Amino acid sequence: MVGQRAQHSPVSLLLLIHLCLLHLRASGQPHPTPEAPAEEVVSVQGVRGGSVELACGSGPAPLLVLWSFTPLGSLVPRPVAVTDGAMSKVEAIASALGVVSLRNSSLVLGELHEGARGHFLCQVLHVAGGQLHTAYSHLTLAVLVPVSKPQVRLSNPTPVEGASVVATCAVREGTEPVTFAWQHRASRGLGEALVGVTEPLFQLDPVNRTHLGWYMCSASNSVNRLSSDGAFLDVIYGPDKPVITMEPLGLTEEGFWASEREEVTLSCLAASNPPSHYVWLRDHTQVHMGPTYVIARAGRVHTGLYTCLARNSYLDTRTQTTVQLTIYYLPEGQPSCAVHPSPEAVTLLCAWPGGLPPAQLQWEGPQGPGPTAPSNVTWSHAAAQLPSGSVFTCTGQHPALAPPALCTVMLWEPLGRPTCWSTATMGDQFIMLSCEWPGGEPPATLGWLDEQQQPLGGSSSSMAVHLLQAQEDLAGREFTCRGTHLLRTPDPHCHLQLPQLDVAEPRVSVLEGGEAWLECSLRGGTPPAQLLWLGPQQQKVDPGTSGFMLHPEGAQLRLGIYDADPAHHRGTYQCVARNAVGNSSQSVLLEVLRYPAPPNVTISRLTYGRHRREVQLQWAILGPGNLTGFLVQRKASALGPGAGAWETAASDIEPESRGRRLGGLDPGVLYAFRILALNHHTAGHPSEVKIPADPPFSAYPAVLGAAGTGMVVATVASLLVFQYAARHPETFPRLETPTTTPGLDPAQETTDSPVNVTITVTATP
């Protein structure tokens, strides 16, 4: 019965399939019945290896579902599967589509194959309204294939810069359309997309160094997106012109500079692939190999031309660059500052010579900066309203010097006033005027002026000297030393004036032994002068000098001479006045006159006294003349060859005396005497020389009488003597009477001859 589900045998199922297929058109489309509505074609996509479920529409429960498949390009449908709800059947040819199964009326394709690409028809037989109806579902299955992993191929992996390179992104499979993208990553950097390149092939023409690096491509379709591994493009180039750098960096117009005694590093870089090999030359002589040349302690000898040679060993190409390296060095020492005065201004000098390059100097004062110049700079600054203590600083700057070098000048006025003095030179032939005003910065300028305020010679700093020839007309003249300093007004000065002297008498006479006074008076002189007296031998007469006396009285100095002696006091005396200007002197001639010569003297008697230990001298005056006394002289051995010198025997003899007893004689010495008359200090001619005579013989009896008591002793002694002589004649030789020389004074007879002695003894009651 129609509308009731009946059980069918497999034979009947196949029969139904055959019957259904009879309605198919030759094109693979079923012949619709007039009642069957037209079906739309549904497009379905699946991915190879994936699964897809093809639905067979909706409606009442089908009695029979039949799935058929028509491959693309074919018109013959192929049955795939059929089901009546109770059982189902999948044809063997369905394995070409994948793993096929039925889920109700839907056809499930697992592990989808590319062969499943085509048209699927689902025919459904069902009962509706008591009648059998057929429904059709048309589906088109598109099987999508994922893109395979792309691979980059380079036409030349190591091109030389300037050549042409083609890069290809190859994909083995993948459903069209496939979209490509390229990426470039430098050898040391991040990757970057190549905008605008979407084709699997692109060309680098010409290739350059910027193209060096890794190239990756990616391929994508509606299923997936995959990227390739990188392919390295090694562009060969260089070397470029080397670039030289230096540490620490110091640039000049010609190249580089470095400070003396510091470490210098020269680096050379020439872009090249493969990397360059480097050689360093200094003044065309190789000094190093490698990209970096280090000078541990730079000196002036390292100044020169440095050349870096770069070589590409692959291409065997070379380039080079040369730079000038100059070693800078400081000037010696420190900047020196000086200041020189000028009219109404001060000239500041700052110098620091030497060095490479020359040091840059600049002045700065209390009112701001001043001029600048290399090595030395001069600044003429107005002195008006500059206070004492103003400081000026000179700053020296040099590339090789980190902190600047400084020197300062502080302007200050000298203290006090100028000081004047003078000195006599070259035996008082010249007078040197000196003036000093120490201190101050700059030093004061000093100059000498005469009475008319006219300059004497030039001016000088701190000390002024002027030489004058000593002349008499210098006495009383005034000289002024004027000091000038830019911080001091008005100009201070000091005065010098040669003193003037007056003497009471230029010629003084005095008798020998007398007293004389020399007088000297001072007139003028600035500063006040000092008076002194010089003797005939130019020796200074000091207070207490023997024979002299100094007696100052105000502006006078009197010199007294006592006991005037021609040998010591006669001559020219000088009165000298001294002050800071010099010396002024006046001469006084002292004449010491002698007294008139006294009369001559003659010796009238000269006899020995008792025991020859004294003499009695008597004399007489011969001729007229004044006298004040007498002088008696004696000497020993007057007649012998070894006679002694005259010595004074008596001097204090009154002029009225005519005789004198002189004692103190030695009986064993033969003396000679003479006498001189004196008139004060004037001695007359000496008298004749005489030897004392023995007294008359009449004196002997008195002597013998006085010795009466000793006569007995004398007699005994005489007898003993004679007895001894008789027994010893060799001891007492025979005595003979000597011959007397006529005319010889008995007192002058020789004592060397033997003498006969007769002793007479007389006894008196």
Coordinates of N, CA, C and O in Angstrom, one line a residue, residues 54 129-130 160 173 238 275 280 325 351 440 451 460 493 531:
L54 N 27.3 17.1 3.0 CA 26.4 17.6 1.9 C 25.0 17.3 2.3 O 24.6 16.1 2.5
G129 N 0.7 13.1 0.0 CA -0.6 13.1 -0.5 C -1.0 11.8 -1.1 O -1.9 11.8 -2.0
G130 N -0.4 10.7 -0.6 CA -0.8 9.4 -1.1 C -0.1 9.1 -2.4 O -0.4 8.1 -3.0
V160 N 78.2 40.6 -7.6 CA 79.0 41.8 -7.4 C 78.0 43.0 -7.5 O 77.1 43.0 -8.4
E173 N 52.1 23.6 -4.7 CA 50.7 23.4 -4.9 C 50.0 24.4 -4.0 O 50.5 25.0 -3.1
G238 N 82.9 47.0 -2.5 CA 84.0 47.8 -1.8 C 85.4 47.4 -2.3 O 85.6 46.6 -3.2
P275 N 85.0 41.9 4.5 CA 85.7 43.1 5.2 C 87.1 43.4 4.6 O 87.8 42.5 4.2
W280 N 98.3 50.9 7.9 CA 98.5 52.3 8.3 C 99.9 52.7 7.8 O 100.9 52.0 8.1
L325 N 97.7 64.6 11.1 CA 97.6 64.6 12.6 C 98.6 65.6 13.1 O 99.8 65.5 12.8
A351 N 101.8 87.9 28.1 CA 102.6 87.2 27.1 C 102.7 85.7 27.5 O 102.9 85.4 28.7
G440 N 104.7 99.6 44.7 CA 103.8 100.0 43.7 C 103.7 99.1 42.5 O 104.7 98.4 42.2
E451 N 117.3 123.4 39.4 CA 116.6 124.5 40.1 C 115.5 125.1 39.2 O 114.4 125.6 39.7
S460 N 113.3 106.9 35.2 CA 113.4 105.4 35.3 C 112.4 105.0 36.4 O 111.8 105.8 37.1
H493 N 107.6 114.4 45.9 CA 109.0 114.7 45.5 C 109.8 114.8 46.7 O 109.3 114.8 47.9
L531 N 128.9 118.3 59.9 CA 130.3 118.8 59.8 C 131.3 117.9 60.4 O 131.0 117.2 61.4

